[in-house]
Each structure stands twice: as structure tokens, then as C-alpha cells.
PDB file of C-alpha atoms and ligand atoms in Angstrom:
ATOM      1  CA  VAL A   1      94.436 -38.003  67.622  1.00  0.00           C
ATOM      2  CA  TYR A   2      92.604 -35.073  66.020  1.00  0.00           C
ATOM      3  CA  LEU A   3      93.325 -33.807  62.524  1.00  0.00           C
ATOM      4  CA  LEU A   4      91.104 -30.745  62.140  1.00  0.00           C
ATOM      5  CA  HIS A   5      90.820 -28.974  58.830  1.00  0.00           C
ATOM      6  CA  PRO A   6      94.181 -29.964  57.413  1.00  0.00           C
ATOM      7  CA  ASP A   7      95.251 -28.017  54.352  1.00  0.00           C
ATOM      8  CA  PRO A   8      93.492 -29.780  51.464  1.00  0.00           C
ATOM      9  CA  TRP A   9      96.208 -29.338  48.838  1.00  0.00           C
ATOM     10  CA  PRO A  10      93.398 -29.164  46.258  1.00  0.00           C
ATOM     11  CA  LYS A  11      95.431 -29.758  43.111  1.00  0.00           C
ATOM     12  CA  ALA A  12      95.586 -33.443  42.174  1.00  0.00           C
ATOM     13  CA  ARG A  13      99.330 -33.226  41.579  1.00  0.00           C
ATOM     14  CA  HIS A  14      99.793 -32.086  45.199  1.00  0.00           C
ATOM     15  CA  ALA A  15      97.659 -34.912  46.684  1.00  0.00           C
ATOM     16  CA  LYS A  16     100.773 -36.610  48.081  1.00  0.00           C
ATOM     17  CA  ARG A  17     101.208 -33.613  50.428  1.00  0.00           C
ATOM     18  CA  ARG A  18      97.877 -34.233  52.190  1.00  0.00           C
ATOM     19  CA  MET A  19      98.075 -35.410  55.793  1.00  0.00           C
ATOM     20  CA  VAL A  20      95.585 -38.143  55.005  1.00  0.00           C
ATOM     21  CA  ASN A  21      98.018 -40.375  53.176  1.00  0.00           C
ATOM     22  CA  ASN A  22      99.531 -43.687  54.143  1.00  0.00           C
ATOM     23  CA  GLY A  23     102.833 -42.213  55.407  1.00  0.00           C
ATOM     24  CA  PRO A  24     101.321 -39.938  58.103  1.00  0.00           C
ATOM     25  CA  LEU A  25      98.561 -42.473  58.808  1.00  0.00           C
ATOM     26  CA  ASP A  26     101.151 -45.175  59.521  1.00  0.00           C
ATOM     27  CA  LEU A  27     102.700 -42.856  62.139  1.00  0.00           C
ATOM     28  CA  ILE A  28      99.300 -42.142  63.717  1.00  0.00           C
ATOM     29  CA  ALA A  29      98.410 -45.844  63.700  1.00  0.00           C
ATOM     30  CA  ALA A  30     101.693 -46.651  65.454  1.00  0.00           C
ATOM     31  CA  LYS A  31     100.852 -44.191  68.277  1.00  0.00           C
ATOM     32  CA  LEU A  32      97.303 -45.429  68.904  1.00  0.00           C
ATOM     33  CA  LYS A  33      96.403 -48.398  71.047  1.00  0.00           C
ATOM     34  CA  PRO A  34      93.657 -50.728  69.794  1.00  0.00           C
ATOM     35  CA  GLY A  35      90.372 -48.831  70.190  1.00  0.00           C
ATOM     36  CA  GLY A  36      92.162 -45.454  70.187  1.00  0.00           C
ATOM     37  CA  GLU A  37      90.534 -42.910  67.906  1.00  0.00           C
ATOM     38  CA  PHE A  38      91.716 -40.942  64.936  1.00  0.00           C
ATOM     39  CA  ARG A  39      89.321 -38.027  64.300  1.00  0.00           C
ATOM     40  CA  LEU A  40      89.304 -35.992  61.133  1.00  0.00           C
ATOM     41  CA  GLY A  41      87.277 -32.851  60.429  1.00  0.00           C
ATOM     42  CA  THR A  42      87.069 -31.141  57.068  1.00  0.00           C
ATOM     43  CA  ASP A  43      84.810 -28.749  55.155  1.00  0.00           C
ATOM     44  CA  ASP A  44      86.493 -29.490  51.839  1.00  0.00           C
ATOM     45  CA  PRO A  45      84.393 -31.820  49.617  1.00  0.00           C
ATOM     46  CA  THR A  46      87.428 -33.023  47.651  1.00  0.00           C
ATOM     47  CA  TYR A  47      89.313 -33.785  50.857  1.00  0.00           C
ATOM     48  CA  CYS A  48      86.247 -35.504  52.304  1.00  0.00           C
ATOM     49  CA  ARG A  49      86.056 -37.890  49.339  1.00  0.00           C
ATOM     50  CA  TRP A  50      89.815 -38.392  49.325  1.00  0.00           C
ATOM     51  CA  ALA A  51      89.938 -39.182  53.040  1.00  0.00           C
ATOM     52  CA  MET A  52      87.092 -41.676  52.763  1.00  0.00           C
ATOM     53  CA  MET A  53      88.861 -43.414  49.903  1.00  0.00           C
ATOM     54  CA  VAL A  54      92.256 -43.566  51.652  1.00  0.00           C
ATOM     55  CA  MET A  55      90.797 -44.574  55.032  1.00  0.00           C
ATOM     56  CA  ASN A  56      88.507 -47.192  53.503  1.00  0.00           C
ATOM     57  CA  ALA A  57      91.536 -48.937  52.006  1.00  0.00           C
ATOM     58  CA  ARG A  58      93.219 -49.297  55.418  1.00  0.00           C
ATOM     59  CA  ARG A  59      92.734 -52.432  57.462  1.00  0.00           C
ATOM     60  CA  ASP A  60      94.070 -50.831  60.668  1.00  0.00           C
ATOM     61  CA  PHE A  61      91.274 -48.229  61.056  1.00  0.00           C
ATOM     62  CA  THR A  62      87.518 -48.821  61.300  1.00  0.00           C
ATOM     63  CA  TRP A  63      85.035 -46.053  60.561  1.00  0.00           C
ATOM     64  CA  GLN A  64      82.738 -45.654  63.590  1.00  0.00           C
ATOM     65  CA  ALA A  65      79.696 -44.081  61.898  1.00  0.00           C
ATOM     66  CA  THR A  66      76.451 -46.023  62.042  1.00  0.00           C
ATOM     67  CA  HIS A  67      74.121 -43.134  61.141  1.00  0.00           C
ATOM     68  CA  PRO A  68      74.502 -40.037  58.899  1.00  0.00           C
ATOM     69  CA  ARG A  69      74.326 -37.739  61.936  1.00  0.00           C
ATOM     70  CA  ASP A  70      77.557 -39.351  63.139  1.00  0.00           C
ATOM     71  CA  PHE A  71      79.467 -37.551  60.400  1.00  0.00           C
ATOM     72  CA  LEU A  72      77.135 -34.593  59.705  1.00  0.00           C
ATOM     73  CA  GLU A  73      76.912 -33.247  63.268  1.00  0.00           C
ATOM     74  CA  ARG A  74      79.834 -32.383  65.509  1.00  0.00           C
ATOM     75  CA  PRO A  75      79.998 -34.841  68.410  1.00  0.00           C
ATOM     76  CA  ALA A  76      79.582 -33.195  71.835  1.00  0.00           C
ATOM     77  CA  ASP A  77      83.156 -34.060  72.845  1.00  0.00           C
ATOM     78  CA  TRP A  78      84.712 -32.678  69.652  1.00  0.00           C
ATOM     79  CA  PRO A  79      86.270 -29.186  69.858  1.00  0.00           C
ATOM     80  CA  GLU A  80      85.115 -26.497  67.462  1.00  0.00           C
ATOM     81  CA  THR A  81      88.199 -24.825  66.024  1.00  0.00           C
ATOM     82  CA  ARG A  82      88.611 -21.264  64.805  1.00  0.00           C
ATOM     83  CA  TYR A  83      88.791 -22.491  61.232  1.00  0.00           C
ATOM     84  CA  GLU A  84      85.562 -24.481  61.623  1.00  0.00           C
ATOM     85  CA  ARG A  85      83.705 -21.398  62.908  1.00  0.00           C
ATOM     86  CA  LYS A  86      84.928 -19.430  59.895  1.00  0.00           C
ATOM     87  CA  ALA A  87      83.919 -22.221  57.511  1.00  0.00           C
ATOM     88  CA  ARG A  88      80.419 -22.414  59.035  1.00  0.00           C
ATOM     89  CA  ARG A  89      80.058 -18.617  58.778  1.00  0.00           C
ATOM     90  CA  ARG A  90      80.849 -18.930  55.074  1.00  0.00           C
ATOM     91  CA  GLY A  91      78.024 -21.479  54.781  1.00  0.00           C
ATOM     92  CA  HIS A  92      80.256 -24.547  54.408  1.00  0.00           C
ATOM     93  CA  GLU A  93      79.209 -27.974  55.589  1.00  0.00           C
ATOM     94  CA  VAL A  94      81.663 -29.770  57.875  1.00  0.00           C
ATOM     95  CA  TRP A  95      82.171 -33.536  58.019  1.00  0.00           C
ATOM     96  CA  TYR A  96      83.380 -35.385  61.111  1.00  0.00           C
ATOM     97  CA  PHE A  97      85.062 -38.761  60.804  1.00  0.00           C
ATOM     98  CA  LYS A  98      85.863 -41.025  63.712  1.00  0.00           C
ATOM     99  CA  TYR A  99      88.058 -44.055  63.091  1.00  0.00           C
ATOM    100  CA  ALA A 100      89.040 -46.601  65.709  1.00  0.00           C
ATOM    101  CA  ARG A 101      92.431 -48.263  65.633  1.00  0.00           C
ATOM    102  CA  ALA A 102      91.854 -51.958  65.019  1.00  0.00           C
TER     103      ALA A 102
HETATM  104  C1  SAM B   1      92.959 -24.402  57.678  1.00  0.00           C
HETATM  105  S1  SAM B   1      94.256 -24.453  58.891  1.00  0.00           S
HETATM  106  C2  SAM B   1      93.386 -25.199  60.236  1.00  0.00           C
HETATM  107  C3  SAM B   1      93.984 -24.820  61.561  1.00  0.00           C
HETATM  108  C4  SAM B   1      93.301 -25.442  62.803  1.00  0.00           C
HETATM  109  N1  SAM B   1      93.494 -26.884  62.839  1.00  0.00           N
HETATM  110  C5  SAM B   1      91.824 -25.114  62.885  1.00  0.00           C
HETATM  111  O1  SAM B   1      90.994 -26.002  62.599  1.00  0.00           O
HETATM  112  O2  SAM B   1      91.492 -23.949  63.215  1.00  0.00           O
HETATM  113  C6  SAM B   1      95.271 -25.751  58.240  1.00  0.00           C
HETATM  114  C7  SAM B   1      96.535 -26.042  59.034  1.00  0.00           C
HETATM  115  O3  SAM B   1      97.230 -27.200  58.511  1.00  0.00           O
HETATM  116  C8  SAM B   1      98.609 -27.015  58.621  1.00  0.00           C
HETATM  117  N2  SAM B   1      99.425 -27.894  57.753  1.00  0.00           N
HETATM  118  C9  SAM B   1     100.730 -27.823  57.569  1.00  0.00           C
HETATM  119  N3  SAM B   1     101.194 -28.760  56.748  1.00  0.00           N
HETATM  120  C10 SAM B   1     100.161 -29.489  56.372  1.00  0.00           C
HETATM  121  C11 SAM B   1     100.014 -30.624  55.527  1.00  0.00           C
HETATM  122  N4  SAM B   1     101.030 -31.191  54.904  1.00  0.00           N
HETATM  123  N5  SAM B   1      98.797 -31.098  55.356  1.00  0.00           N
HETATM  124  C12 SAM B   1      97.777 -30.541  55.993  1.00  0.00           C
HETATM  125  N6  SAM B   1      97.852 -29.480  56.794  1.00  0.00           N
HETATM  126  C13 SAM B   1      99.030 -28.946  57.005  1.00  0.00           C
HETATM  127  C14 SAM B   1      98.752 -25.549  58.307  1.00  0.00           C
HETATM  128  O4  SAM B   1      99.905 -25.018  58.817  1.00  0.00           O
HETATM  129  C15 SAM B   1      97.530 -24.948  58.997  1.00  0.00           C
HETATM  130  O5  SAM B   1      97.842 -24.605  60.308  1.00  0.00           O
END
């Protein structure tokens, strides 16, 4: 399952609307077999921190990164979306998170 550049809902009071929250993640977890991957891409630093915090608290997903390049460089099998191209053109960094379903 890919979640690529979801709207960040940047205001703290709107954080519950973000896709990376336990409600949507429970649905994604229910669809994935053990070892199946949930992949998240974002160029939003607030969303990046938020996602790491929410995902780190979950016991049903394991972050796959073993080296900084794993989340700083787009994996070869990861599609570049229109939004990502625009973000890169604007000089934004993009972060790539791969989580495996436990
Ligand atoms: C910045 S666009 C990215 C579009 C595309 N995935 C790409 O990378 O080119 C964000 C997309 O998230 C969708 N979206 C809708 N509801 C959302 C929600 N609750 N949380 C996150 N994203 C949402 C928007 O409709 C929009 O299409």
C-alpha cells in the first residue's frame, strides 16, 4: 500500500484528519499480509515527524530502514508522482518510509 504525499493538515488542531493516524492505519494493517509493505512518501517536515511518531508507537508495523539512504533516496521500485516532481522542483526534500506488516 502506497500513501504518497497525503495532505499534511498542517494545523495541530486538524491533526486527526491526517491519513497517518490509527484509524486509517488499522484499515491498512487489516488488508496487508505479514511482510506486506506500507510505503509513505512526504516532503512535509511536520508530517514526517508526525508519521514517525505515530508509526513508531505501532506494534503491527516495522520500519525497514537500516541506513539513512533508505529514507533519503527514492527506492528504484517506488513511483515518482506528479506532486513529488513539483516538490523537488521547489527544492523540497522528500522522505520515503517503508514499513512491513508484522
Ligand atoms: C498533494 S496531493 C498528492 C497527490 C498524489 N498522491 C501525488 O503524489 O501526486 C494530496 C492528495 O491527498 C488527498 N487526500 C484527501 N483526503 C485526505 C486526507 N484525509 N489525508 C490526506 N490526504 C488526503 C487529496 O485529495 C490529494 O489528492
